[in-house]
Short mmCIF file of C-alpha atoms in Angstrom, two decimals:
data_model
loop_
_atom_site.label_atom_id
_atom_site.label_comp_id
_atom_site.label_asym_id
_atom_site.label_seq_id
_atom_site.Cartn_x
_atom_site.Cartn_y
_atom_site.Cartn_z
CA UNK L 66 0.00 0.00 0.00
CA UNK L 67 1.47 3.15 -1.25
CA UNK L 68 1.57 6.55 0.97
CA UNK L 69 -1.04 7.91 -0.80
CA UNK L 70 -3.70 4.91 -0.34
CA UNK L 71 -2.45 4.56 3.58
CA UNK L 72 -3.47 8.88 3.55
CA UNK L 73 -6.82 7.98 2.20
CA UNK L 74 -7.21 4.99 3.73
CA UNK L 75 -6.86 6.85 7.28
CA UNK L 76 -8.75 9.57 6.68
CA UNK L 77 -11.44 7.46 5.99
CA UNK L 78 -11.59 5.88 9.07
CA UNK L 79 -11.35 9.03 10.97
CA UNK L 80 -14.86 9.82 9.13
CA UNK L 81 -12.91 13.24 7.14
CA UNK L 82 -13.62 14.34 3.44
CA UNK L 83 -10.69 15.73 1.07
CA UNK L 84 -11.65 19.31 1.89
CA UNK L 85 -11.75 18.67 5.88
CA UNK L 86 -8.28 16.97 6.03
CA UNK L 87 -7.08 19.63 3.69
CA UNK L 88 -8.40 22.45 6.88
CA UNK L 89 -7.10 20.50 9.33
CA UNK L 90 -3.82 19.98 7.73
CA UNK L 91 -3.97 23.71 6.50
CA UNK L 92 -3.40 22.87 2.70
CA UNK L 93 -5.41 22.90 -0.32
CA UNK L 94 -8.16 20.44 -1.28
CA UNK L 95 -5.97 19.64 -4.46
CA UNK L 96 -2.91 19.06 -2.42
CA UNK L 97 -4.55 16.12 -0.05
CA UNK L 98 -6.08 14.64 -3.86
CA UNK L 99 -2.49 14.72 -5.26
CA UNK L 100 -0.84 13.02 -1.85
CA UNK L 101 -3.39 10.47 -2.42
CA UNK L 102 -3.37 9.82 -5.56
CA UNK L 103 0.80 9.52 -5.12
CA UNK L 104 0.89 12.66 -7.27
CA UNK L 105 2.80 14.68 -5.01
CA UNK L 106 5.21 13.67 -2.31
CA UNK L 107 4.21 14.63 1.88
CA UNK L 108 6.60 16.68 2.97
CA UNK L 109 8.57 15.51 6.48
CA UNK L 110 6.48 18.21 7.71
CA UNK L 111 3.24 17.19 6.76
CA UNK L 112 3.92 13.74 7.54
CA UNK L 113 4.28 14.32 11.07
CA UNK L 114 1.60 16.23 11.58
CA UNK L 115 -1.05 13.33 9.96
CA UNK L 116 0.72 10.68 11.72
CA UNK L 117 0.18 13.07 14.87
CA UNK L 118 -3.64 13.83 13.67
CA UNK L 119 -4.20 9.96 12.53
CA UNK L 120 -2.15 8.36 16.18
CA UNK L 121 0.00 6.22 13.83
CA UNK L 122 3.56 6.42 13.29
CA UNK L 123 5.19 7.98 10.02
CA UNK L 124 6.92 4.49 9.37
CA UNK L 125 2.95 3.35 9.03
CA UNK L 126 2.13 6.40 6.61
CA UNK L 127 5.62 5.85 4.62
CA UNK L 128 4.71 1.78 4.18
CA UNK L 129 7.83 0.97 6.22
CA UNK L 130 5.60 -1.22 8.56
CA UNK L 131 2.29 -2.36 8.76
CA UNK L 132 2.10 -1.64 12.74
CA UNK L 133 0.32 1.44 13.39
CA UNK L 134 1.90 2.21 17.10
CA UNK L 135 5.02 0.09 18.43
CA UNK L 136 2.82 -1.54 20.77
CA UNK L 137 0.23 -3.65 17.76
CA UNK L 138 0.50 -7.01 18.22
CA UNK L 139 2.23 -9.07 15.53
CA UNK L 140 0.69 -11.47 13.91
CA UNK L 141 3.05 -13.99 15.82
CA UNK L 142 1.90 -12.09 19.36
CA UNK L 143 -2.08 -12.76 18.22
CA UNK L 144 -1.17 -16.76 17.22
CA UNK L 145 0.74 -17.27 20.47
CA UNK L 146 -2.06 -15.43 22.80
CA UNK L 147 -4.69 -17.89 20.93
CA UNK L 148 -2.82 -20.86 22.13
CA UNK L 149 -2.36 -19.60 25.41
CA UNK L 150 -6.49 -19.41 25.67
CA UNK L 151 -7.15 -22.52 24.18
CA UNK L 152 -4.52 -24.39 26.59
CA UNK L 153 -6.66 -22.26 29.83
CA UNK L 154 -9.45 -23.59 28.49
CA UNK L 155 -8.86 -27.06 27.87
CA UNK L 156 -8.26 -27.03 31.72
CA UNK L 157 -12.15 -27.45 31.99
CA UNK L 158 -12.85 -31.08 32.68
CA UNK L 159 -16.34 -32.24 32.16
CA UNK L 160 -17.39 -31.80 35.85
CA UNK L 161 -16.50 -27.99 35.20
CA UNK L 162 -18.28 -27.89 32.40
CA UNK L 163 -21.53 -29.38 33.86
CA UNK L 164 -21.13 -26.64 36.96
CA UNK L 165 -21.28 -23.85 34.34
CA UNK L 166 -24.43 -22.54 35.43
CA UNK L 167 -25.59 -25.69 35.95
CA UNK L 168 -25.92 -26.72 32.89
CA UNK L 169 -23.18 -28.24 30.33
CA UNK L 170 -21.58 -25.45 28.18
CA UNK L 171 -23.23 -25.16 24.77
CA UNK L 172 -20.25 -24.46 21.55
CA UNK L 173 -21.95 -21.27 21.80
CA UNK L 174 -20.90 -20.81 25.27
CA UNK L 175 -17.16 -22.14 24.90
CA UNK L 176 -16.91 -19.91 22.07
CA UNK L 177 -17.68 -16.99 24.14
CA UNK L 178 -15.36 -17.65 26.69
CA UNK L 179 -12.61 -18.27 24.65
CA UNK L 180 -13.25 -14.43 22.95
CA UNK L 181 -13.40 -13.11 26.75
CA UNK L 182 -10.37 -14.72 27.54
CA UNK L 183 -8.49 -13.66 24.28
CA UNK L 184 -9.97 -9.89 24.44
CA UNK L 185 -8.32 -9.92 27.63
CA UNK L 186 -5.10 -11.36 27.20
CA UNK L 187 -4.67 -9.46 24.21
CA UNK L 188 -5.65 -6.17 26.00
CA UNK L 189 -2.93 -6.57 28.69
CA UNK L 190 0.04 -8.03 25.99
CA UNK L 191 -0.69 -4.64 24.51
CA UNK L 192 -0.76 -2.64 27.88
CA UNK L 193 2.04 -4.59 28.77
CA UNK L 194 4.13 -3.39 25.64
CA UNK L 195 3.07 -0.06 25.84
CA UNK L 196 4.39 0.46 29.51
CA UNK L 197 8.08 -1.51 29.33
CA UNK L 198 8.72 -0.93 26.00
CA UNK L 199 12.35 1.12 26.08
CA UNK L 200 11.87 4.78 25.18
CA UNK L 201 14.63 4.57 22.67
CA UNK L 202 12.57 1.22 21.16
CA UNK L 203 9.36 3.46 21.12
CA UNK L 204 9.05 5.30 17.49
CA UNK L 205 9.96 9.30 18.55
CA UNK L 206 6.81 10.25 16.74
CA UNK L 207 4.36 8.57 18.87
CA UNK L 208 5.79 9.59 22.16
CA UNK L 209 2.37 11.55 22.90
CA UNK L 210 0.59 9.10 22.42
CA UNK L 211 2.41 6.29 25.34
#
């Protein structure tokens, strides 16, 4: 994904039209079409001030990762944290299961729990990350946003 399509793509999500970027970013309406369309290069400049307004690093806006902030999971981090909540789970034996409001756990059920449990452990890998990550590991452009 190319600069351009990462500006678009972002400003998007944050719910902005060409013309309202271009006011925040105090440029012209033509000037946010021609970043996006890979017409015209962002200056250093104007980089850090959308990966400021969008909370994602420049190395996200430049295509040099696909992490938004330093503390995103990897895909490795999100493979590893499911196997951690399957192996909690299959600590259930069936005499848990059958005291789960006493009743045996539907699919339905399991499946629920095991989203609870990954939400969470997901939630505090990230947390985690954010708050023992090494300042000089931490990209200089997000430090606002620890």
């Amino acid at each position: 994904m190319t600069t351009g399509e990462r500006i678009a793509k972002l400003r998007l999500e944050h719910g902005y039209s060409q013309p309202k970027l271009a006011e925040k970013m105090s440029v012209s309406q033509s000037t946010v079409a021609m970043w996006e369309s890979n017409k015209r290069n962002v200056s250093n400049q104007d980089l850090v001030r959308l990966s400021k307004l969008f909370n994602v690093s420049t190395d996200y806006l430049l295509g040099n990762t696909n992490k938004k902030h330093y503390y995103d999971l990897t895909e490795q981090e999100r493979i590893d944290l499911g196997k951690l909540a399957d192996r909690m789970l299959e600590g259930t034996t069936n005499e848990a299961e059958a005291d789960f409001w006493g009743e045996p756990s539907t699919q339905e059920q399991k499946n629920n729990l095991r989203a609870a449990i990954l939400t969470a452990l997901e939630i505090n890998k990230t947390q985690a990350k954010k708050d023992f990550t090494p300042k000089k590991y931490r990209n200089k452009d997000n430090k606002s946003n620890n």
